[in-house]
Short mmCIF file of C-alpha atoms in Angstrom, two decimals:
data_model
loop_
_atom_site.label_atom_id
_atom_site.label_comp_id
_atom_site.label_asym_id
_atom_site.label_seq_id
_atom_site.Cartn_x
_atom_site.Cartn_y
_atom_site.Cartn_z
CA MET A 9 116.80 19.04 105.38
CA GLY A 10 120.14 20.80 105.28
CA GLN A 11 120.76 24.47 104.68
CA GLN A 12 119.48 25.76 101.34
CA HIS A 13 121.19 28.21 98.98
CA ASP A 14 119.62 30.55 96.46
CA GLY A 15 121.95 29.86 93.53
CA PRO A 16 121.40 27.08 90.99
CA ALA A 17 122.52 23.54 91.76
CA ILE A 18 123.96 21.13 89.23
CA GLY A 19 122.30 17.78 88.64
CA ILE A 20 124.02 15.07 86.60
CA ASP A 21 122.52 11.74 85.48
CA ILE A 22 125.13 9.23 84.28
CA GLY A 23 123.61 6.57 82.05
CA GLY A 24 124.97 3.78 79.92
CA THR A 25 124.74 5.82 76.68
CA LYS A 26 124.64 9.47 77.76
CA ILE A 27 125.55 11.80 80.61
CA ALA A 28 122.86 14.44 81.03
CA GLY A 29 123.27 17.53 83.20
CA ALA A 30 121.38 20.66 84.09
CA LEU A 31 121.23 23.74 86.27
CA VAL A 32 118.29 23.46 88.66
CA ASP A 33 116.91 26.39 90.63
CA ALA A 34 115.59 26.36 94.19
CA GLU A 35 112.05 25.64 92.93
CA GLY A 36 113.14 22.53 91.07
CA ARG A 37 113.05 24.17 87.63
CA ILE A 38 115.67 23.34 85.02
CA THR A 39 117.17 26.53 83.62
CA HIS A 40 119.95 25.15 81.41
CA ARG A 41 120.79 21.71 79.97
CA GLU A 42 123.87 19.96 78.61
CA ARG A 43 124.59 16.37 77.59
CA VAL A 44 127.46 14.27 76.25
CA GLU A 45 127.83 10.68 75.17
CA THR A 46 129.04 8.22 77.79
CA PRO A 47 132.54 6.96 76.86
CA ALA A 48 132.16 3.20 76.50
CA ASP A 49 133.75 0.86 79.05
CA ASP A 50 136.34 3.33 80.32
CA THR A 51 136.01 4.40 83.94
CA ASP A 52 138.52 7.26 83.78
CA ALA A 53 136.99 8.60 80.56
CA ILE A 54 133.49 8.59 82.10
CA ILE A 55 134.76 10.45 85.17
CA GLU A 56 136.59 12.98 82.97
CA ALA A 57 133.50 13.52 80.82
CA THR A 58 131.40 14.03 83.96
CA ALA A 59 133.88 16.55 85.35
CA ARG A 60 133.92 18.48 82.07
CA LEU A 61 130.14 18.58 82.09
CA VAL A 62 130.16 19.97 85.63
CA SER A 63 132.62 22.68 84.56
CA THR A 64 130.51 23.55 81.51
CA LEU A 65 127.43 23.96 83.69
CA GLU A 66 129.37 26.03 86.23
CA ASP A 67 130.41 28.35 83.41
CA ALA A 68 126.78 28.63 82.27
CA ALA A 69 125.51 29.61 85.73
CA ALA A 70 124.80 33.29 86.30
CA ASP A 71 125.19 32.88 90.08
CA GLU A 72 127.38 30.81 92.36
CA VAL A 73 126.51 27.12 92.15
CA ALA A 74 124.92 25.81 95.35
CA GLY A 75 126.03 22.20 94.96
CA VAL A 76 126.69 19.33 92.57
CA GLY A 77 124.70 16.09 92.68
CA ILE A 78 125.36 13.03 90.52
CA ALA A 79 122.82 10.24 89.98
CA CYS A 80 123.71 6.86 88.49
CA ALA A 81 122.24 3.37 88.29
CA ALA A 82 124.38 1.61 90.87
CA PHE A 83 124.56 0.02 94.27
CA LEU A 84 126.28 2.77 96.20
CA ASP A 85 126.87 4.33 99.58
CA ALA A 86 125.83 7.96 99.16
CA ARG A 87 127.24 8.98 102.53
CA ALA A 88 130.72 7.72 101.61
CA GLY A 89 130.48 8.66 97.92
CA HIS A 90 131.37 5.06 97.07
CA VAL A 91 129.99 2.89 94.24
CA TRP A 92 129.94 -0.83 94.97
CA PHE A 93 128.67 -1.97 91.58
CA ALA A 94 127.08 -0.43 88.48
CA PRO A 95 125.38 -2.90 86.11
CA ASN A 96 125.59 -0.72 82.99
CA LEU A 97 128.97 0.91 83.61
CA PRO A 98 132.46 -0.54 84.24
CA TRP A 99 132.41 0.48 87.90
CA ARG A 100 133.35 -1.86 90.73
CA ASP A 101 134.37 -0.63 94.19
CA LEU A 102 134.90 2.96 93.03
CA ASP A 103 135.21 6.13 95.14
CA LEU A 104 133.23 8.13 92.59
CA ALA A 105 132.61 11.27 94.64
CA ALA A 106 136.31 11.63 95.47
CA ALA A 107 137.33 11.06 91.84
CA VAL A 108 135.00 13.77 90.52
CA THR A 109 135.79 16.13 93.41
CA GLU A 110 139.50 15.87 92.60
CA ARG A 111 138.83 17.00 89.04
CA VAL A 112 136.30 19.78 89.65
CA GLY A 113 137.76 21.21 92.85
CA ARG A 114 134.54 21.08 94.85
CA ASP A 115 132.56 18.53 96.85
CA VAL A 116 130.02 16.47 94.96
CA LEU A 117 127.19 14.26 96.16
CA ILE A 118 126.37 10.94 94.52
CA GLU A 119 123.07 9.05 94.72
CA ASN A 120 121.39 6.03 93.19
CA ASP A 121 119.35 7.20 90.20
CA ALA A 122 116.01 5.88 91.47
CA ASN A 123 116.62 7.43 94.91
CA ALA A 124 117.46 10.74 93.25
CA ALA A 125 114.33 10.53 91.11
CA ALA A 126 112.26 9.75 94.23
CA TRP A 127 113.63 12.82 95.97
CA GLY A 128 112.86 14.96 92.91
CA GLU A 129 109.27 13.71 92.83
CA TYR A 130 108.95 14.12 96.59
CA ARG A 131 110.15 17.70 96.62
CA PHE A 132 108.65 19.01 93.36
CA GLY A 133 106.46 16.35 91.76
CA ALA A 134 103.92 13.67 92.58
CA GLY A 135 104.84 13.51 96.28
CA SER A 136 105.27 17.20 97.04
CA ASP A 137 102.33 17.27 99.49
CA CYS A 138 103.01 14.09 101.49
CA ASP A 139 105.61 12.95 104.03
CA ASP A 140 105.92 9.28 103.07
CA MET A 141 106.03 8.08 99.47
CA LEU A 142 107.35 5.35 97.23
CA LEU A 143 108.54 5.96 93.68
CA VAL A 144 108.55 2.94 91.38
CA THR A 145 110.44 3.40 88.11
CA VAL A 146 109.48 1.00 85.32
CA GLY A 147 111.97 1.14 82.48
CA THR A 148 114.63 -1.28 81.27
CA GLY A 149 114.49 -2.61 84.84
CA VAL A 150 112.38 -1.81 87.90
CA GLY A 151 113.83 0.67 90.38
CA GLY A 152 112.53 2.27 93.51
CA GLY A 153 113.06 5.00 96.03
CA CYS A 154 111.28 5.45 99.34
CA ILE A 155 110.88 8.55 101.47
CA ASN A 156 109.92 7.93 105.08
CA ASP A 157 109.23 10.85 107.40
CA ASP A 158 111.04 13.32 105.11
CA ARG A 159 114.14 11.15 104.65
CA LEU A 160 115.38 8.82 101.93
CA VAL A 161 115.48 5.19 103.01
CA ARG A 162 119.01 4.09 102.08
CA GLY A 163 119.74 1.28 104.53
CA ALA A 164 122.94 0.37 106.34
CA PHE A 165 125.01 -0.07 103.16
CA GLY A 166 123.22 2.39 100.87
CA ILE A 167 121.40 -0.30 98.89
CA GLY A 168 117.88 0.24 100.26
CA GLY A 169 114.99 0.78 97.87
CA GLU A 170 115.92 -1.89 95.30
CA ILE A 171 112.32 -3.06 95.01
CA GLY A 172 112.89 -4.52 91.54
CA HIS A 173 114.71 -7.38 93.25
CA ILE A 174 112.08 -8.58 95.66
CA VAL A 175 111.30 -12.15 94.63
CA LEU A 176 107.80 -12.81 93.29
CA ASP A 177 108.43 -16.38 92.15
CA PRO A 178 111.57 -18.32 93.17
CA SER A 179 110.97 -20.73 90.27
CA GLY A 180 110.75 -17.86 87.76
CA PRO A 181 113.34 -16.75 85.20
CA ARG A 182 116.80 -15.72 86.31
CA CYS A 183 117.21 -11.99 86.86
CA GLY A 184 120.23 -9.90 85.89
CA CYS A 185 121.03 -9.65 89.61
CA GLY A 186 121.65 -13.40 89.69
CA ASN A 187 118.52 -14.43 91.60
CA PHE A 188 115.39 -16.03 90.18
CA GLY A 189 111.91 -14.59 89.76
CA CYS A 190 112.53 -10.97 90.78
CA LEU A 191 109.84 -8.36 90.20
CA GLU A 192 112.08 -6.92 87.48
CA VAL A 193 111.89 -10.02 85.29
CA PHE A 194 108.08 -9.82 85.28
CA ALA A 195 107.27 -6.11 85.41
CA SER A 196 109.96 -4.18 83.52
CA GLY A 197 110.05 -2.72 80.03
CA THR A 198 112.45 -5.55 79.16
CA ALA A 199 109.81 -8.09 80.25
CA LEU A 200 107.16 -6.28 78.23
CA VAL A 201 109.24 -6.45 75.05
CA HIS A 202 110.22 -10.08 75.70
CA ASN A 203 106.58 -11.14 76.06
CA ALA A 204 105.53 -9.14 73.01
CA ARG A 205 108.27 -10.69 70.87
CA GLU A 206 107.24 -14.16 71.98
CA LEU A 207 103.72 -13.39 70.80
CA VAL A 208 105.02 -12.13 67.44
CA GLU A 209 106.93 -15.38 66.94
CA SER A 210 103.94 -17.53 67.88
CA ALA A 211 101.23 -18.63 65.48
CA SER A 212 98.53 -16.92 67.52
CA PRO A 213 96.26 -14.53 65.60
CA LEU A 214 96.27 -12.43 68.76
CA GLY A 215 99.69 -11.12 67.72
CA GLU A 216 98.61 -9.94 64.27
CA ALA A 217 98.90 -6.20 64.96
CA LEU A 218 102.22 -6.65 66.75
CA ARG A 219 103.47 -8.73 63.83
CA ALA A 220 102.42 -6.06 61.35
CA ARG A 221 104.07 -3.31 63.41
CA CYS A 222 107.50 -4.96 63.18
CA GLY A 223 107.12 -6.51 59.74
CA GLY A 224 107.28 -9.98 61.25
CA ASP A 225 110.77 -9.34 62.66
CA ALA A 226 110.34 -9.69 66.42
CA ASP A 227 113.74 -8.15 67.12
CA ARG A 228 112.50 -4.84 65.71
CA LEU A 229 109.62 -4.59 68.18
CA SER A 230 110.03 -2.02 70.99
CA GLY A 231 108.20 -1.18 74.16
CA GLN A 232 107.00 2.02 72.54
CA ASP A 233 105.42 -0.06 69.77
CA VAL A 234 103.49 -2.06 72.35
CA THR A 235 102.32 1.09 74.15
CA GLU A 236 101.23 2.78 70.95
CA LEU A 237 99.29 -0.28 69.79
CA ALA A 238 97.60 -0.52 73.18
CA GLN A 239 96.61 3.15 72.96
CA GLU A 240 95.17 2.40 69.52
CA GLY A 241 93.04 -0.36 71.05
CA ASP A 242 94.93 -3.54 70.10
CA GLY A 243 93.77 -6.27 72.45
CA ALA A 244 97.07 -8.13 72.63
CA ALA A 245 99.06 -5.01 73.50
CA ILE A 246 96.48 -4.08 76.14
CA GLU A 247 96.76 -7.58 77.64
CA LEU A 248 100.55 -7.34 77.74
CA LEU A 249 100.37 -4.09 79.73
CA GLU A 250 97.68 -5.56 81.99
CA GLU A 251 99.92 -8.53 82.74
CA LEU A 252 102.83 -6.23 83.55
CA GLY A 253 100.62 -4.00 85.72
CA THR A 254 99.27 -6.99 87.61
CA ARG A 255 102.76 -8.20 88.47
CA LEU A 256 103.75 -4.66 89.43
CA GLY A 257 100.73 -4.32 91.72
CA HIS A 258 101.59 -7.56 93.50
CA GLY A 259 105.17 -6.44 94.03
CA ILE A 260 104.18 -3.01 95.31
CA ALA A 261 101.75 -4.59 97.77
CA SER A 262 104.60 -6.63 99.23
CA VAL A 263 106.76 -3.51 99.57
CA CYS A 264 103.90 -1.68 101.32
CA ALA A 265 103.72 -4.38 103.96
CA VAL A 266 107.16 -3.18 105.07
CA LEU A 267 107.29 0.53 104.21
CA ASP A 268 103.64 1.67 104.46
CA PRO A 269 103.91 4.73 102.19
CA GLY A 270 101.10 7.25 101.93
CA ARG A 271 101.47 7.56 98.15
CA ILE A 272 102.98 5.48 95.36
CA ALA A 273 104.15 7.20 92.19
CA ILE A 274 104.91 5.21 89.04
CA GLY A 275 107.52 6.63 86.69
CA GLY A 276 109.98 5.44 84.08
CA GLY A 277 109.55 4.96 80.35
CA VAL A 278 106.76 2.36 80.56
CA ALA A 279 104.66 4.80 82.62
CA ALA A 280 103.99 6.58 79.31
CA ALA A 281 101.26 3.96 78.87
CA GLY A 282 99.27 5.89 81.49
CA ASP A 283 96.10 4.22 82.75
CA LEU A 284 96.74 1.18 80.55
CA LEU A 285 99.48 0.37 83.06
CA VAL A 286 98.31 2.18 86.19
CA GLU A 287 94.76 0.81 86.33
CA PRO A 288 95.74 -2.89 86.34
CA THR A 289 98.46 -2.02 88.85
CA ARG A 290 95.87 -0.44 91.14
CA ALA A 291 93.51 -3.39 90.76
CA ALA A 292 96.16 -6.01 91.56
CA PHE A 293 97.51 -3.90 94.42
CA ALA A 294 94.05 -3.61 95.98
CA LYS A 295 93.68 -7.40 96.01
CA ARG A 296 97.04 -7.99 97.71
CA LEU A 297 97.38 -5.08 100.15
CA ILE A 298 97.82 -6.36 103.69
CA GLY A 299 94.84 -5.46 105.91
CA ARG A 300 92.75 -4.44 102.88
CA GLY A 301 89.26 -3.32 103.76
CA HIS A 302 90.28 -2.40 107.30
CA ARG A 303 92.99 0.22 106.80
CA PRO A 304 93.74 3.37 104.81
CA SER A 305 95.07 2.55 101.36
CA PRO A 306 97.84 4.54 99.68
CA GLU A 307 96.94 6.11 96.35
CA ILE A 308 98.80 5.09 93.21
CA VAL A 309 99.53 7.94 90.80
CA ARG A 310 101.76 8.66 87.82
CA ALA A 311 105.03 10.45 88.50
CA THR A 312 105.13 13.96 87.04
CA LEU A 313 108.77 14.90 86.38
CA GLY A 314 109.48 12.34 83.67
CA ASN A 315 113.12 11.85 82.67
CA ASP A 316 114.12 14.99 84.59
CA ALA A 317 113.34 13.49 88.00
CA GLY A 318 116.85 12.13 88.61
CA ILE A 319 118.58 15.36 87.60
CA VAL A 320 116.21 17.49 89.68
CA GLY A 321 116.54 15.15 92.65
CA ALA A 322 120.34 14.95 92.50
CA ALA A 323 120.66 18.73 92.29
CA THR A 324 118.19 19.25 95.12
CA LEU A 325 119.92 16.72 97.36
CA ALA A 326 123.21 18.54 96.74
CA ARG A 327 121.58 21.89 97.52
CA GLU A 328 120.06 20.56 100.74
CA GLY A 329 123.13 18.68 101.90
CA GLY A 330 121.60 15.23 101.46
CA ALA A 331 118.42 13.75 102.88
#
């Protein structure tokens, strides 16, 4: 780790609908928050809004700011501060760090959002007592971040950790990345909602509670609806989460054949389902882990920082000079 500073660091998480920011102290605690809407489809406007948010947080800090870290969902080279491609933002081949630095008058660090979240969990959350961990984020898509021997695994071009795009079934549905049968098309929140809506539109009595929840209009059904029904004991909703967890467990087992983490933390919005997701993930993982029965097995746990993981991780990476 790089040199640490006592003052607060700024963490920013740029999403498709909002830009969230916070002051984060040296213990990973958020002491002040701000957020603005993301200007739609306008690169310069998004950069300007981000810079204004940084300035607002600097003004709110009682002590000198130790660093500024920005997390975003993108293929990027953190070392160069360069974004290759962002699926939910109009960014292609953009020197993001330089653009923000020019406006705020200080160096900024950028990082993939799942990598930043992994670092947050590693330093202050579910992985704070281990040296090698994998964070799997299950939300609209499936993201990942891996820490190996106290360092983020970024790869040669900064695109390491994209576990949502390992291929489970080459004959499966097309993924947003352009390939077929990626883990993300089977084990994301989007997949959960898609499968639930199919059940609503079918004639199966199994979908009765789901149908009632959305008034028969499948388009109104959300992932939260499925989770809540599962928590209330609805068999169909429980099965949908079991199916997702099974696919997730298979994918994680494949990743572990390469990375061999000591702990796997599951975060993201779908992780709110708790053991309804984690238990089938553990069961499927145990059946697919290479060398099972003759090797130590990593534990699978829920992430602990929730939606703050990316902000905390980005700020901490900035404070520590990267990882």
